[in-house]
Amino acid sequence: MAPDSATQIRWGTGAALIAVALVAIVALVPDPFFRQRVVATMLDDVEGVSPGVQVYFRGAPIGSVRAIALDGPSRTFAVTMGVDRAWRPSPCSFATVASANPLTAPRIELVALETAGAQCAAARRAYGCDPVPGAADLTGCRRPADLFETAALAIGEAAAVARTANAMAQRLAAMLQGDGSAVDMAQVARNATQTLAALNSLSTQLDRSFTPGKGDIALTLSHVRQATGRASEIDVAALNGILRETQALVAQNQANIAGLLTESRSSAGEVRGILEGASASLIATSANLERTSASLGTLSDRLAGDPTYAIRGQRYADPPPPGGQK
Amino acid sequence: MTRLAPFLLLALAGCAALKGGDASVTMRLSPRFTAAAPAATPSFAVAPVQAHGLIAGQRYAYVDAAAPGEIRQAATYFWEDAPADSLTRALVAGLRSRFASVTGPGLPLAADRRVVAALDRFEEVSDAGAARAVVAFDVTQVTQGSAIGAGRYCASAPIAAAAGTVRAAAFQQAIEQAVAAFVQDVAAGTVSAAAC
């Protein structure tokens, strides 16, 4: 006996509702088949990562971001992720925001270093991860400073060191005029040499950071993101202004040391040797700062004139083979 | 034919997208010098060699003799170290072949003489199918705050083929010749000023 039409409608409606509910569960519940487990981390800057963004481990997608909640008092973000149940953190694991390349959107990257727990802090530091404080399943890393921020810090530091070196050179000059003993003078000169070595090292780093045309496409691309993305926040021209002031200080140092060398013609050999070393160091520093400033100026000018320059890069061609050989 | 056009265009775009980029060639210079009995004095401290313009970078530079005022940069050839750093190492190695106490920029100790050099040319010059590696630098020795000699040294070596190894060998030969001439002058107490 066939059911009456009312029963058929009831059963049909029930089956349709169950189907809709099943579809809704599959579509809306993040992990309906319990294939993932939830891992939480703390980040100081999510850099545009939002719920749904994939989580990668050693190049493979293993989950996605489920929720991001701002923690008011600590001004950090609690990031909840669903990751493959098979994934197991090592004793030294952490989460960081990264991009496959500067032109793609950022994503969460899980890093598992095969290092014993005792050496984890050092290994993490070597990796460039500065942990965000806060209780979470997985340590999160602070957003690393980008090229311009690093450069701004380095230039500021170089300016401070140049000022210290200047003060030391002035003190040496006073000592040479009779205000101090030869022992003190040697000590101050040695300190000045160390200060100048620090300045020289900083200027070398700056020169390396900004030298264009190293042929590394990643470097060019990172310029794109960092120059175009951060240009509104960091004034490249102002940075270059500080750099030029530092250069002027270095030039003043050079003049001071040259003056000291003239005055100390008859003074002790050790002081003289140290001063000559300082003079050489200043020449190198000055050249490094000059090149950095020029590179920064060129980069800034080219980007201002043509923002696509950094993407397109410069066109190069190999030299012709000698004698038409291959 | 019109129906095939979109497919041909797609195939062309696919081929262009799938084609790999040109592999870059990084060239290494390892200048070597024949060691003689080293003299105990004077001691030397070699300052970092200064370089200006395009030769300050690691990209291979070349000049067409027909347009000597235009310096060009190679697309795929690079130096492992900037030419100025290679010259610094060559000066240290060259001086060590004749003198016992020579330090480089990594160990800036006080020394009897300081060697301050500026790299002027480090480029390939192509002329009617023949190419040569050209290296030229100016160098000053400083002692007791005074310059005791400022010379110019240069050398060139033929580049027989386009391979990176051949090009690197030619530059190595040129740098060895120029530095050997400088070291010879230092040992003899003379100064050269090559017209190049």
Coordinates of C-alpha atoms in Angstrom, one line a residue:
Chain A
M1 CA 0.0 0.0 0.0
A2 CA 1.5 3.3 -1.0
P3 CA 1.7 6.1 1.7
D4 CA -0.7 9.0 1.3
S5 CA 0.5 12.2 -0.2
A6 CA 0.7 14.1 3.2
T7 CA 3.2 11.4 4.5
Q8 CA 5.1 11.7 1.2
I9 CA 5.4 15.4 1.6
R10 CA 6.5 15.1 5.3
W11 CA 9.2 12.6 4.4
G12 CA 10.3 14.6 1.4
T13 CA 10.6 17.8 3.4
G14 CA 12.4 15.9 6.2
A15 CA 14.9 14.4 3.7
A16 CA 15.4 17.8 2.1
L17 CA 16.1 19.5 5.5
I18 CA 18.5 16.8 6.5
A19 CA 20.3 17.2 3.1
V20 CA 20.5 21.0 3.6
A21 CA 21.8 20.5 7.2
L22 CA 24.4 18.1 6.0
V23 CA 25.5 20.5 3.2
A24 CA 25.6 23.4 5.7
I25 CA 27.7 21.4 8.1
V26 CA 30.2 20.4 5.4
A27 CA 30.3 23.9 4.0
L28 CA 30.3 26.0 7.2
V29 CA 32.0 23.8 9.8
P30 CA 35.8 24.3 9.5
D31 CA 36.7 20.6 9.9
P32 CA 33.6 18.5 9.6
F33 CA 35.5 15.2 9.4
F34 CA 37.9 15.9 12.3
R35 CA 41.0 15.7 10.1
Q36 CA 42.6 18.7 11.7
R37 CA 43.5 19.8 15.1
V38 CA 43.6 23.4 16.4
V39 CA 46.9 25.1 17.1
A40 CA 47.1 28.6 18.5
T41 CA 49.9 31.1 18.3
M42 CA 50.6 34.8 19.1
L43 CA 51.8 37.3 16.5
D44 CA 52.6 41.0 16.9
D45 CA 51.7 41.8 13.3
V46 CA 49.5 39.6 11.0
E47 CA 50.6 41.5 7.9
G48 CA 47.2 41.0 6.2
V49 CA 46.7 37.4 7.1
S50 CA 43.0 36.7 7.6
P51 CA 40.8 33.6 8.4
G52 CA 40.9 31.2 5.5
V53 CA 44.6 32.0 4.6
Q54 CA 46.5 28.7 4.2
V55 CA 49.1 27.5 6.7
Y56 CA 52.2 26.0 5.2
F57 CA 54.8 23.6 6.5
R58 CA 58.0 23.1 4.5
G59 CA 56.3 24.2 1.3
A60 CA 53.1 22.1 1.7
P61 CA 49.7 23.5 2.7
I62 CA 48.7 21.7 5.9
G63 CA 45.8 23.8 7.1
S64 CA 44.3 27.2 7.3
V65 CA 43.8 30.1 9.7
R66 CA 40.5 29.8 11.5
A67 CA 40.3 32.9 13.6
I68 CA 42.3 36.0 14.5
A69 CA 41.6 37.9 17.7
L70 CA 43.2 41.1 18.9
D71 CA 44.4 40.9 22.5
G72 CA 43.9 44.5 23.7
P73 CA 46.3 44.8 26.6
S74 CA 49.3 43.2 24.9
R75 CA 48.5 44.6 21.4
T76 CA 49.1 41.2 19.9
F77 CA 47.0 38.8 17.9
A78 CA 45.8 35.4 19.0
V79 CA 45.8 33.3 15.8
T80 CA 44.0 30.0 15.7
M81 CA 44.8 27.6 13.0
G82 CA 43.5 24.2 11.9
V83 CA 46.4 22.0 10.9
D84 CA 46.6 18.4 9.6
R85 CA 46.3 16.0 12.5
A86 CA 49.4 14.2 11.3
W87 CA 51.6 17.3 11.8
R88 CA 53.6 17.1 15.0
P89 CA 55.7 20.1 16.2
S90 CA 59.4 19.4 17.0
P91 CA 60.7 20.6 20.4
C92 CA 61.7 23.8 18.6
S93 CA 58.8 24.8 16.5
F94 CA 57.4 28.3 15.8
A95 CA 54.9 30.1 13.5
T96 CA 55.8 33.1 11.4
V97 CA 54.1 35.2 8.7
A98 CA 55.9 34.8 5.4
S99 CA 55.4 35.2 1.6
A100 CA 56.5 32.7 -1.1
N101 CA 57.8 35.8 -2.9
P102 CA 57.3 39.5 -2.4
L103 CA 54.5 39.7 -5.0
T104 CA 52.3 37.0 -3.3
A105 CA 50.0 37.5 -0.3
P106 CA 51.4 36.6 3.1
R107 CA 50.6 33.3 4.7
I108 CA 51.4 31.5 7.9
E109 CA 54.5 29.3 7.8
L110 CA 55.1 26.7 10.5
V111 CA 58.8 26.0 11.1
A112 CA 60.0 22.9 13.0
L113 CA 63.7 23.0 13.7
E114 CA 65.3 19.6 14.6
T115 CA 67.1 21.1 17.5
A116 CA 67.1 20.0 21.1
G117 CA 64.9 22.2 23.4
A118 CA 68.0 23.5 25.3
Q119 CA 69.4 25.1 22.1
C120 CA 66.1 26.2 20.8
A121 CA 66.4 29.9 21.7
A122 CA 69.7 30.2 19.9
A123 CA 68.5 28.3 16.9
R124 CA 65.4 30.4 16.7
R125 CA 67.4 33.6 16.9
A126 CA 69.7 32.3 14.2
Y127 CA 66.6 31.7 12.0
G128 CA 65.7 35.3 12.6
C129 CA 62.7 34.6 14.9
D130 CA 62.2 37.0 17.8
P131 CA 59.4 35.3 19.9
V132 CA 56.2 37.2 20.8
P133 CA 55.6 36.8 24.5
G134 CA 52.3 35.2 25.5
A135 CA 50.9 31.8 26.3
A136 CA 50.1 29.8 23.1
D137 CA 50.5 26.2 21.8
L138 CA 53.1 27.4 19.4
T139 CA 55.6 30.3 19.7
G140 CA 55.0 33.1 17.2
C141 CA 57.7 35.4 15.7
R142 CA 57.7 39.1 15.6
R143 CA 57.5 40.7 12.2
P144 CA 61.1 41.2 11.0
A145 CA 62.2 44.7 10.2
D146 CA 62.3 45.2 6.4
L147 CA 65.1 46.7 4.4
F148 CA 64.2 50.4 5.0
E149 CA 63.6 49.9 8.7
T150 CA 66.9 48.1 9.1
A151 CA 68.6 50.8 7.1
A152 CA 67.0 53.5 9.1
L153 CA 68.2 51.9 12.3
A154 CA 71.7 51.3 10.9
I155 CA 71.9 54.9 9.6
G156 CA 70.8 56.3 13.0
E157 CA 73.4 54.1 14.7
A158 CA 76.1 55.2 12.3
A159 CA 75.2 58.9 13.0
A160 CA 75.5 58.2 16.8
V161 CA 78.8 56.4 16.3
A162 CA 80.2 59.2 14.1
R163 CA 79.3 61.7 16.8
T164 CA 81.1 59.6 19.4
A165 CA 84.1 59.3 17.2
N166 CA 84.1 63.1 16.6
A167 CA 84.1 63.7 20.4
M168 CA 87.0 61.3 20.8
A169 CA 89.0 63.0 18.1
Q170 CA 88.4 66.4 19.8
R171 CA 89.5 64.9 23.1
L172 CA 92.6 63.5 21.4
A173 CA 93.3 67.0 19.9
A174 CA 93.0 68.5 23.4
M175 CA 95.4 65.9 24.8
L176 CA 97.9 66.5 22.1
Q177 CA 97.9 70.2 23.0
G178 CA 99.1 69.2 26.5
D179 CA 95.9 68.3 28.3
G180 CA 96.7 64.6 29.2
S181 CA 99.4 62.0 29.5
A182 CA 100.7 59.8 26.7
V183 CA 99.1 56.7 28.4
D184 CA 95.6 58.3 28.4
M185 CA 96.1 59.4 24.8
A186 CA 96.9 55.8 23.7
Q187 CA 93.8 54.6 25.5
V188 CA 91.5 57.2 23.9
A189 CA 93.1 56.5 20.5
R190 CA 92.4 52.8 20.9
N191 CA 88.8 53.5 21.9
A192 CA 88.5 55.8 18.9
T193 CA 89.8 53.0 16.7
Q194 CA 87.2 50.6 18.0
T195 CA 84.4 53.1 17.5
L196 CA 85.6 53.8 14.0
A197 CA 85.8 50.0 13.3
A198 CA 82.1 49.8 14.4
L199 CA 81.2 52.7 12.1
N200 CA 83.1 51.1 9.2
S201 CA 81.3 47.8 9.7
L202 CA 77.9 49.6 9.8
S203 CA 78.7 51.6 6.7
T204 CA 79.8 48.3 4.9
Q205 CA 76.4 46.8 5.8
L206 CA 74.6 49.8 4.5
D207 CA 76.6 49.8 1.3
R208 CA 75.8 46.1 0.8
S209 CA 72.1 46.6 1.5
F210 CA 71.6 49.3 -1.0
T211 CA 73.9 48.4 -3.9
P212 CA 71.6 47.9 -6.9
G213 CA 72.1 45.5 -9.7
K214 CA 73.6 42.5 -7.8
G215 CA 71.7 40.4 -10.3
D216 CA 69.6 38.7 -7.6
I217 CA 66.0 38.8 -8.8
A218 CA 64.7 38.2 -5.2
L219 CA 66.6 41.3 -4.1
T220 CA 65.0 43.4 -6.9
L221 CA 61.6 42.0 -6.0
S222 CA 62.1 42.7 -2.3
H223 CA 62.9 46.3 -3.3
V224 CA 59.5 46.4 -5.0
R225 CA 57.5 45.4 -2.0
Q226 CA 59.6 47.2 0.5
A227 CA 60.0 50.4 -1.5
T228 CA 56.5 50.6 -2.7
G229 CA 54.7 49.2 0.3
R230 CA 56.6 51.2 2.9
A231 CA 57.5 54.3 1.1
S232 CA 54.5 56.1 2.6
E233 CA 55.7 55.3 6.1
I234 CA 59.4 55.8 5.7
D235 CA 60.7 58.9 4.0
V236 CA 63.6 57.8 1.9
A237 CA 64.8 61.4 1.3
A238 CA 64.8 62.0 5.1
L239 CA 66.9 58.8 5.5
N240 CA 69.3 60.1 2.9
G241 CA 69.4 63.4 4.8
I242 CA 70.6 61.7 8.0
L243 CA 73.0 59.7 5.9
R244 CA 74.5 62.9 4.4
E245 CA 74.8 64.4 7.9
T246 CA 76.6 61.3 9.0
Q247 CA 78.9 61.7 6.0
A248 CA 79.6 65.3 7.0
L249 CA 80.5 64.1 10.5
V250 CA 82.8 61.5 9.0
A251 CA 84.4 64.1 6.9
Q252 CA 84.9 66.3 10.0
N253 CA 86.4 63.2 11.7
Q254 CA 88.8 62.8 8.8
A255 CA 89.9 66.4 9.0
N256 CA 90.4 66.1 12.8
I257 CA 92.4 63.0 12.4
A258 CA 94.5 64.5 9.6
G259 CA 95.1 67.5 11.9
L260 CA 96.1 65.2 14.7
L261 CA 98.5 63.3 12.4
T262 CA 100.2 66.6 11.4
E263 CA 100.4 67.7 15.1
S264 CA 101.7 64.4 16.3
R265 CA 104.5 64.1 13.8
S266 CA 106.9 63.8 16.7
S267 CA 104.7 61.9 19.1
A268 CA 104.9 58.2 20.2
G269 CA 104.8 55.6 17.5
E270 CA 101.8 53.7 18.9
V271 CA 99.5 56.7 18.9
R272 CA 100.7 57.6 15.4
G273 CA 100.0 54.0 14.1
I274 CA 96.6 54.0 15.7
L275 CA 95.8 57.4 14.1
E276 CA 96.9 56.2 10.7
G277 CA 94.7 53.2 11.1
A278 CA 91.8 55.4 12.1
S279 CA 92.4 57.7 9.1
A280 CA 92.3 54.7 6.8
S281 CA 89.2 53.4 8.4
L282 CA 87.5 56.8 7.9
I283 CA 88.4 56.9 4.3
A284 CA 86.8 53.5 3.8
T285 CA 83.7 54.6 5.9
S286 CA 83.4 57.7 3.9
A287 CA 83.5 55.8 0.6
N288 CA 80.9 53.3 1.9
L289 CA 78.5 56.0 3.1
E290 CA 78.9 57.9 -0.2
R291 CA 78.0 54.8 -2.2
T292 CA 75.1 54.0 0.1
S293 CA 73.8 57.5 -0.3
A294 CA 74.2 57.4 -4.0
S295 CA 72.4 54.0 -4.2
L296 CA 69.6 55.2 -2.0
G297 CA 69.3 58.4 -4.1
T298 CA 69.3 56.4 -7.4
L299 CA 66.7 54.0 -6.1
S300 CA 64.5 56.8 -4.8
D301 CA 64.8 58.8 -8.0
R302 CA 64.1 55.8 -10.3
L303 CA 61.1 54.7 -8.2
A304 CA 59.7 58.2 -8.1
G305 CA 60.1 58.6 -11.9
D306 CA 58.8 55.1 -12.7
P307 CA 57.3 53.0 -10.0
T308 CA 57.4 49.9 -12.2
Y309 CA 61.2 50.2 -12.5
A310 CA 61.9 47.8 -9.6
I311 CA 59.6 45.2 -11.2
R312 CA 61.0 45.5 -14.7
G313 CA 64.5 46.0 -13.6
Q314 CA 67.2 47.0 -15.9
R315 CA 67.8 45.3 -19.3
Y316 CA 71.2 43.6 -19.5
A317 CA 72.9 41.8 -22.4
D318 CA 75.9 39.5 -22.2
P319 CA 79.1 40.6 -24.0
P320 CA 79.5 39.2 -27.6
P321 CA 81.6 36.0 -27.8
P322 CA 85.2 36.7 -28.7
G323 CA 85.8 36.1 -32.4
G324 CA 82.2 34.9 -32.9
Q325 CA 82.9 31.7 -30.9
K326 CA 80.3 30.2 -28.5
Chain B
M1 CA 43.3 29.1 -39.8
T2 CA 41.4 31.8 -37.9
R3 CA 40.0 29.0 -35.6
L4 CA 43.6 27.8 -35.0
A5 CA 44.8 31.2 -34.1
P6 CA 43.7 31.2 -30.4
F7 CA 45.2 27.8 -29.9
L8 CA 48.5 28.9 -31.5
L9 CA 48.5 32.0 -29.3
L10 CA 47.8 29.9 -26.2
A11 CA 50.6 27.5 -27.2
L12 CA 53.0 30.4 -27.7
A13 CA 52.1 31.9 -24.4
G14 CA 52.5 28.5 -22.7
C15 CA 55.9 28.0 -24.3
A16 CA 57.0 31.5 -23.2
A17 CA 55.8 30.9 -19.6
L18 CA 57.4 27.4 -19.4
K19 CA 60.8 28.4 -20.8
G20 CA 63.4 28.7 -18.0
G21 CA 65.4 31.9 -17.4
D22 CA 69.1 32.1 -18.4
A23 CA 71.4 30.4 -15.9
S24 CA 73.7 32.9 -14.4
V25 CA 77.5 32.3 -14.3
T26 CA 79.4 33.3 -11.1
M27 CA 83.1 33.6 -11.7
R28 CA 85.8 33.2 -9.1
L29 CA 89.2 34.8 -9.1
S30 CA 92.1 33.1 -7.2
P31 CA 95.3 35.1 -8.0
R32 CA 98.5 33.3 -7.1
F33 CA 102.0 34.5 -6.9
T34 CA 105.3 32.8 -6.8
A35 CA 106.8 33.1 -3.4
A36 CA 110.4 34.3 -3.0
A37 CA 112.4 34.5 0.3
P38 CA 110.2 37.0 2.2
A39 CA 111.9 40.1 3.6
A40 CA 111.2 40.8 7.3
T41 CA 110.8 44.6 6.7
P42 CA 108.9 46.7 6.0
S43 CA 105.5 45.6 7.3
F44 CA 102.4 46.4 5.2
A45 CA 98.8 47.0 5.9
V46 CA 96.6 46.9 2.8
A47 CA 93.5 49.2 3.1
P48 CA 90.3 48.1 1.4
V49 CA 90.6 48.9 -2.3
Q50 CA 88.2 51.6 -3.4
A51 CA 86.2 51.3 -6.6
H52 CA 83.8 53.6 -8.3
G53 CA 80.9 53.3 -10.6
L54 CA 79.8 50.0 -12.1
I55 CA 83.0 48.2 -11.3
A56 CA 82.1 48.5 -7.6
G57 CA 79.4 45.9 -8.2
Q58 CA 79.6 42.2 -8.9
R59 CA 78.0 42.3 -12.3
Y60 CA 80.5 41.7 -15.2
A61 CA 81.2 44.9 -17.1
Y62 CA 82.3 45.2 -20.7
V63 CA 83.1 47.9 -23.2
D64 CA 82.9 47.8 -27.0
A65 CA 86.0 49.4 -28.4
A66 CA 83.8 51.1 -31.0
A67 CA 82.0 52.9 -28.2
P68 CA 84.7 53.3 -25.4
G69 CA 82.6 55.8 -23.6
E70 CA 79.8 53.3 -22.9
I71 CA 80.2 50.7 -20.2
R72 CA 77.7 47.8 -20.4
Q73 CA 76.8 45.2 -17.9
A74 CA 76.3 41.5 -18.6
A75 CA 73.0 39.8 -18.1
T76 CA 74.3 36.5 -16.8
Y77 CA 77.9 36.9 -15.7
F78 CA 78.8 37.9 -12.2
W79 CA 81.9 37.9 -10.0
E80 CA 81.8 35.9 -6.8
D81 CA 83.4 38.9 -5.0
A82 CA 83.3 42.5 -6.0
P83 CA 86.4 43.3 -8.2
A84 CA 87.7 45.7 -5.5
D85 CA 87.7 42.9 -2.9
S86 CA 89.5 40.6 -5.3
L87 CA 92.2 43.2 -5.9
T88 CA 92.5 43.7 -2.1
R89 CA 93.1 40.0 -1.7
A90 CA 95.5 39.9 -4.7
L91 CA 97.5 42.8 -3.2
V92 CA 97.8 41.0 0.2
A93 CA 98.8 37.7 -1.5
G94 CA 101.2 39.5 -3.9
L95 CA 103.0 41.4 -1.1
R96 CA 103.1 38.3 1.1
S97 CA 105.1 36.5 -1.6
R98 CA 107.9 39.0 -1.0
F99 CA 107.4 40.4 2.5
A100 CA 106.9 38.6 5.8
S101 CA 104.5 40.9 7.5
V102 CA 101.4 41.9 5.5
T103 CA 97.9 42.3 6.9
G104 CA 94.7 43.0 5.0
P105 CA 91.6 45.0 6.0
G106 CA 90.4 42.2 8.2
L107 CA 93.3 42.8 10.6
P108 CA 94.1 46.5 10.5
L109 CA 97.2 46.4 12.6
A110 CA 99.7 49.3 12.6
A111 CA 102.4 48.7 10.0
D112 CA 105.4 50.5 8.6
R113 CA 103.6 51.1 5.3
R114 CA 99.9 51.4 4.4
V115 CA 98.9 50.5 0.9
V116 CA 95.9 52.5 -0.4
A117 CA 94.7 51.4 -3.9
A118 CA 91.8 52.5 -6.1
L119 CA 90.5 50.2 -8.8
D120 CA 90.1 52.2 -12.0
R121 CA 89.3 49.6 -14.7
F122 CA 88.1 46.0 -14.4
E123 CA 86.4 45.3 -17.7
E124 CA 86.3 43.3 -20.8
V125 CA 87.2 45.3 -23.9
S126 CA 85.9 43.8 -27.2
D127 CA 87.4 45.0 -30.5
A128 CA 86.6 43.5 -33.9
G129 CA 85.9 40.0 -32.5
A130 CA 88.9 40.0 -30.2
A131 CA 88.3 40.5 -26.5
R132 CA 90.7 41.1 -23.6
A133 CA 90.4 41.5 -19.9
V134 CA 91.7 44.9 -18.7
V135 CA 92.7 45.7 -15.1
A136 CA 94.1 49.0 -13.9
F137 CA 94.6 50.5 -10.5
D138 CA 96.2 53.4 -8.8
V139 CA 98.1 52.7 -5.6
T140 CA 99.8 54.9 -3.0
Q141 CA 102.1 53.8 -0.2
V142 CA 101.8 55.8 3.0
T143 CA 104.3 55.9 5.8
Q144 CA 104.5 58.2 8.8
G145 CA 101.6 60.2 7.3
S146 CA 103.3 60.9 4.0
A147 CA 102.9 59.3 0.6
I148 CA 106.1 57.7 -0.4
G149 CA 105.1 56.7 -3.9
A150 CA 102.0 56.8 -6.0
G151 CA 101.9 54.6 -9.1
R152 CA 99.5 53.2 -11.7
Y153 CA 99.6 49.6 -12.7
C154 CA 97.6 47.9 -15.5
A155 CA 97.6 44.7 -17.4
S156 CA 95.5 43.0 -20.0
A157 CA 95.1 39.4 -21.1
P158 CA 93.3 37.9 -24.1
I159 CA 89.9 36.2 -23.7
A160 CA 89.9 33.3 -26.0
A161 CA 86.3 32.1 -25.6
A162 CA 83.0 33.1 -24.1
A163 CA 83.0 30.6 -21.3
G164 CA 83.0 32.0 -17.7
T165 CA 86.0 29.9 -16.8
V166 CA 88.0 31.4 -19.8
R167 CA 86.9 34.9 -18.9
A168 CA 87.8 34.4 -15.2
A169 CA 91.2 33.0 -16.2
A170 CA 91.9 36.0 -18.3
F171 CA 91.1 38.5 -15.5
Q172 CA 93.1 36.4 -13.1
Q173 CA 96.1 36.6 -15.4
A174 CA 95.7 40.3 -15.8
I175 CA 95.3 41.0 -12.0
E176 CA 98.3 38.8 -11.3
Q177 CA 100.4 40.7 -13.9
A178 CA 99.5 44.1 -12.6
V179 CA 99.9 43.2 -8.9
A180 CA 103.2 41.4 -9.6
A181 CA 104.5 44.6 -11.3
F182 CA 103.5 46.6 -8.2
V183 CA 105.1 44.1 -5.8
Q184 CA 108.3 44.1 -7.9
D185 CA 108.3 48.0 -7.7
V186 CA 107.9 47.8 -3.9
A187 CA 110.7 45.3 -3.6
A188 CA 113.0 47.4 -5.9
G189 CA 111.9 50.7 -4.3
T190 CA 110.8 52.1 -7.6
V191 CA 107.4 53.5 -8.8
S192 CA 105.8 52.9 -12.2
A193 CA 103.1 55.0 -13.8
A194 CA 101.7 52.9 -16.6
A195 CA 100.1 54.9 -19.4
C196 CA 96.8 53.0 -19.6

